[in-house]
Coordinates of C-alpha atoms in Angstrom, one line a residue:
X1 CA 18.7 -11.0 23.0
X2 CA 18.7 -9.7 26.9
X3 CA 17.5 -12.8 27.9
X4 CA 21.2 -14.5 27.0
X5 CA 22.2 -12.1 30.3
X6 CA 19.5 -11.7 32.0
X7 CA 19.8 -12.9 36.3
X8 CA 17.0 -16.0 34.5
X9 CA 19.1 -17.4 32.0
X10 CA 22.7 -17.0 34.0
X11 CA 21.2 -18.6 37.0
X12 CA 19.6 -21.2 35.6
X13 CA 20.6 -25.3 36.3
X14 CA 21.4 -26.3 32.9
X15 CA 23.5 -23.5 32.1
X16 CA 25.5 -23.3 35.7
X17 CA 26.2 -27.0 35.1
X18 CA 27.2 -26.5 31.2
X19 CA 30.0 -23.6 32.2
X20 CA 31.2 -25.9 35.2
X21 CA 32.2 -29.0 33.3
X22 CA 33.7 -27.3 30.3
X23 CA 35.8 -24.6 32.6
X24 CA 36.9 -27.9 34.1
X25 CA 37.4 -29.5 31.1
X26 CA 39.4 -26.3 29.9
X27 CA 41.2 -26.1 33.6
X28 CA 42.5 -29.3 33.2
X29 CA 43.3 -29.3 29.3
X30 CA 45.3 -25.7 31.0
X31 CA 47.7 -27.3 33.3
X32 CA 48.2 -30.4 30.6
X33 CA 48.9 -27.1 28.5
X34 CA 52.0 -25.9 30.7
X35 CA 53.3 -29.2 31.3
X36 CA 56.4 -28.7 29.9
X37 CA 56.7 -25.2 31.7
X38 CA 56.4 -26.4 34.8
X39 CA 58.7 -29.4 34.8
X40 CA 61.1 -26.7 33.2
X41 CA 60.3 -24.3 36.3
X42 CA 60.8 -27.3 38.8
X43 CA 64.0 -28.3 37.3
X44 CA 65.3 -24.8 37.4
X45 CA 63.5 -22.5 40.0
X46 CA 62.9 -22.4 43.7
X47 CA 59.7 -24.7 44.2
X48 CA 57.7 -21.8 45.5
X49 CA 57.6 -20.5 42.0
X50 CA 55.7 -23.0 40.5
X51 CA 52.1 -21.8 41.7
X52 CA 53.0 -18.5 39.4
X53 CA 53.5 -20.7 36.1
X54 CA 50.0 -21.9 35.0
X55 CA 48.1 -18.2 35.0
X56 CA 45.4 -19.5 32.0
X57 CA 44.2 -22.5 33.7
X58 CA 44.3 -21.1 37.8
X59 CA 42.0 -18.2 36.3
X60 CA 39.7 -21.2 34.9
X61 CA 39.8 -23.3 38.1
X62 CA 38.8 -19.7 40.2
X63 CA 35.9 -19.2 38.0
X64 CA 35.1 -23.3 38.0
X65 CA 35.0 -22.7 42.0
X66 CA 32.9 -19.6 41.8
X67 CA 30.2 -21.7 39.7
X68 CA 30.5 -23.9 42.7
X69 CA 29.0 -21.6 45.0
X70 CA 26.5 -20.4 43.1
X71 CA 25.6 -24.3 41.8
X72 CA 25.4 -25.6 45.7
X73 CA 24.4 -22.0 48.0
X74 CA 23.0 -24.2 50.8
X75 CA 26.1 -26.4 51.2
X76 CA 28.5 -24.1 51.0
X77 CA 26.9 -20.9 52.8
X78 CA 28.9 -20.9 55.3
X79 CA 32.2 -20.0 53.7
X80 CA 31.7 -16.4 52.4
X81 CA 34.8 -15.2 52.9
X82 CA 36.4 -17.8 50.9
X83 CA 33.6 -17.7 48.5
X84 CA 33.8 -13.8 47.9
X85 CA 37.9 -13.8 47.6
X86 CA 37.2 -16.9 45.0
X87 CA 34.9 -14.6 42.8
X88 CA 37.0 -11.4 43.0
X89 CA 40.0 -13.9 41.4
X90 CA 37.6 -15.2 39.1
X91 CA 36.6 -11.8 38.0
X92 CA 40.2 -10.1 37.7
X93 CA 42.1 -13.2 36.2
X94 CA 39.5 -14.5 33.8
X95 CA 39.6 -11.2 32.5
X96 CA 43.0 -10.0 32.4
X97 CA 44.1 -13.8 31.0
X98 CA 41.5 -13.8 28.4
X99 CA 42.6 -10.3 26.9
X100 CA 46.3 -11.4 27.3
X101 CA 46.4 -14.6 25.7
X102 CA 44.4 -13.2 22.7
X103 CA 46.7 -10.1 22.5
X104 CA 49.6 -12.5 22.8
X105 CA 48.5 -14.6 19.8
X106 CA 47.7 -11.7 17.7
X107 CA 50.6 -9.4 18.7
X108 CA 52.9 -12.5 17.2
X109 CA 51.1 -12.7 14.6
X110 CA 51.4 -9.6 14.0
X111 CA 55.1 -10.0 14.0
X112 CA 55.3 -12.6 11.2
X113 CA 54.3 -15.8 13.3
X114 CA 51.8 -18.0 11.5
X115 CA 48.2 -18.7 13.2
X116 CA 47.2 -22.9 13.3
X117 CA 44.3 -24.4 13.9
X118 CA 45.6 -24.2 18.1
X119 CA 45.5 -20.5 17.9
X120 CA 42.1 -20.0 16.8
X121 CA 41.0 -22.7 19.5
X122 CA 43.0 -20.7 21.9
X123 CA 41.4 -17.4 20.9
X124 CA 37.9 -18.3 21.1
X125 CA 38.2 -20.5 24.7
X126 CA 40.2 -17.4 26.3
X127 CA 37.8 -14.6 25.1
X128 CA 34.8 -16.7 26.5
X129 CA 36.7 -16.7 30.1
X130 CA 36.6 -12.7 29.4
X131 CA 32.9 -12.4 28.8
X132 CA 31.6 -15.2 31.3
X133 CA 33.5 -13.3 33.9
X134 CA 31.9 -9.9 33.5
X135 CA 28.4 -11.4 32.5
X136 CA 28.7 -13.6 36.0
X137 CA 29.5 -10.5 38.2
X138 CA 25.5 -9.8 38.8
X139 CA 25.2 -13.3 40.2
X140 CA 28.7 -13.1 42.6
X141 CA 28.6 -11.3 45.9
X142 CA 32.1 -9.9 46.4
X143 CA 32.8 -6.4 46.9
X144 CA 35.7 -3.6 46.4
X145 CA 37.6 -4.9 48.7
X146 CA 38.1 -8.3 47.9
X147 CA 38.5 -6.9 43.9
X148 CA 41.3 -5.1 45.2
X149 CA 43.1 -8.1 46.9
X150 CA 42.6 -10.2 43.7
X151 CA 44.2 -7.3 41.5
X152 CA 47.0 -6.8 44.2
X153 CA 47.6 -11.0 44.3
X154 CA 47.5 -11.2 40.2
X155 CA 50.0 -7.7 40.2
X156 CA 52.4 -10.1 42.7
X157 CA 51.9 -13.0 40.4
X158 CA 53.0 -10.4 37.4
X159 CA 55.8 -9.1 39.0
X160 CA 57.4 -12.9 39.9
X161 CA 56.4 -13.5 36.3
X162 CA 58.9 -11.0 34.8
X163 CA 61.7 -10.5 38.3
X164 CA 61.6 -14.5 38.0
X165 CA 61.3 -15.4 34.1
X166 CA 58.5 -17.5 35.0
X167 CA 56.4 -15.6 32.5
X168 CA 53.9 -17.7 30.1
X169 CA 55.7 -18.7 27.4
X170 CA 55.8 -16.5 24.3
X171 CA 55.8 -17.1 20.5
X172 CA 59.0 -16.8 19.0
X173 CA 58.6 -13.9 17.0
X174 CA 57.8 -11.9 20.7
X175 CA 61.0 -13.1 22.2
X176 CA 62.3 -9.6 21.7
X177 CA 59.3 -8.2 22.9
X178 CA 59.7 -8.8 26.5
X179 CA 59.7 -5.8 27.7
X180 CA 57.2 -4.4 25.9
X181 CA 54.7 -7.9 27.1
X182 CA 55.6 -6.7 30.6
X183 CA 54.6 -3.3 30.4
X184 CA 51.3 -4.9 28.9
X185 CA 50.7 -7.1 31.4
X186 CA 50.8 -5.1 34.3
X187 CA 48.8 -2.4 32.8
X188 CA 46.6 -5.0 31.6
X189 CA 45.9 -6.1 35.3
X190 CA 45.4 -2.4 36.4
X191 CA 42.4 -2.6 33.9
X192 CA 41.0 -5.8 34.1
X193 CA 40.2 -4.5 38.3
X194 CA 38.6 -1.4 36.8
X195 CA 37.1 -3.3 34.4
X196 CA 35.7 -5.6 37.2
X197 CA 34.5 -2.4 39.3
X198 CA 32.8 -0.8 37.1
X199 CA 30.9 -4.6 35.9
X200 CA 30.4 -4.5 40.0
X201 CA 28.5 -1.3 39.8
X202 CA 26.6 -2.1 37.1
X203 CA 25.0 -4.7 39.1
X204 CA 24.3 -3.4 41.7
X205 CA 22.3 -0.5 40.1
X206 CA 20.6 -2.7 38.0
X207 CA 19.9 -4.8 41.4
X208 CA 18.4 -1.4 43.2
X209 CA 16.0 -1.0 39.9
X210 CA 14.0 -4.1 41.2

């Protein structure tokens, strides 16, 4: 079974091309997702907002750019910085979106809202972002530093979420939650970064082994 994460398998053609056209796929299907939202948040909000709204899919598209670098090294070489800050957003969002969308559905069910077919689909696609992030940390070359700048950027896109009200919506039976959702979030981002550290370390003592 170490083979499914072993440096081999992540790196290889057919699987780099298999994540990047269904995280594309998925990105897409994401901003069709908040369409509604975002014509809502252009009616009502200072343009400026709008790049807050879609948090799902903009984690997708982050990780869908990081497969980019690692699919075409020779072309795009020269732009490490942007490649690095690309994969420390990849890391922090696809983790911290996965666990919250999947919290989200539960917690309202939890609550007395009823699960369809949507949620289940929902579940399964946002748990993989999770996973595919942390496996795909071996193969990225960003460091603490630009960790921290993607945890401080998706801590600025949570506070605009909730000073704003331009917060994903939430099922019905949460609506009285929101405090309690905001408390989650941030804290949620706080550990998604540690989460993304300590996946960091990992690889790189597994890299000085060999």
């Amino acid at each position: 079974m170490s083979f499914f994460w072993s440096r081999s398998f992540l790196s290889s053609r057919l699987l780099l091309w298999s994540l990047f056209i269904c995280n594309l796929f998925g990105t897409i299907y994401g901003y069709i997702w908040y369409e509604s939202q975002l014509r809502e948040t252009w009616v009502h909000h200072p343009k400026w907002q709008l790049v807050f709204v879609p948090d799902s899919p903009t984690a997708s598209l982050f990780f869908t750019l990081a497969l980019l670098f690692l699919m075409f090294p020779g072309v795009l070489g020269k732009l490490n910085f942007l490649r690095t800050l690309i994969e420390g957003l990849a890391v922090v969002t696809s983790v911290k979106y996965g666990v919250w969308a999947v919290s989200m559905i539960f917690a309202g069910a939890a609550q007395g809202g009823e699960l369809v077919w949507q949620d289940w689909m929902l579940v399964a696609s946002h748990m993989a972002m999770a996973v595919e992030a942390l496996l795909f940390v071996r193969l990225f070359k960003f460091g603490t530093g630009m960790l921290l700048c993607a945890g401080a950027w998706t801590l600025l896109n949570d506070a605009v979420d909730y000073m704003f009200e331009v917060y994903p919506w939430l099922p019905q039976t949460l609506w009285d939650n929101v405090p309690e959702v905001m408390v989650f979030t941030f804290c949620l981002t706080i550990a998604s970064v540690v989460l993304g550290w300590l996946a960091l370390k990992g690889a790189k003592r597994t890299r000085a082994k060999f």
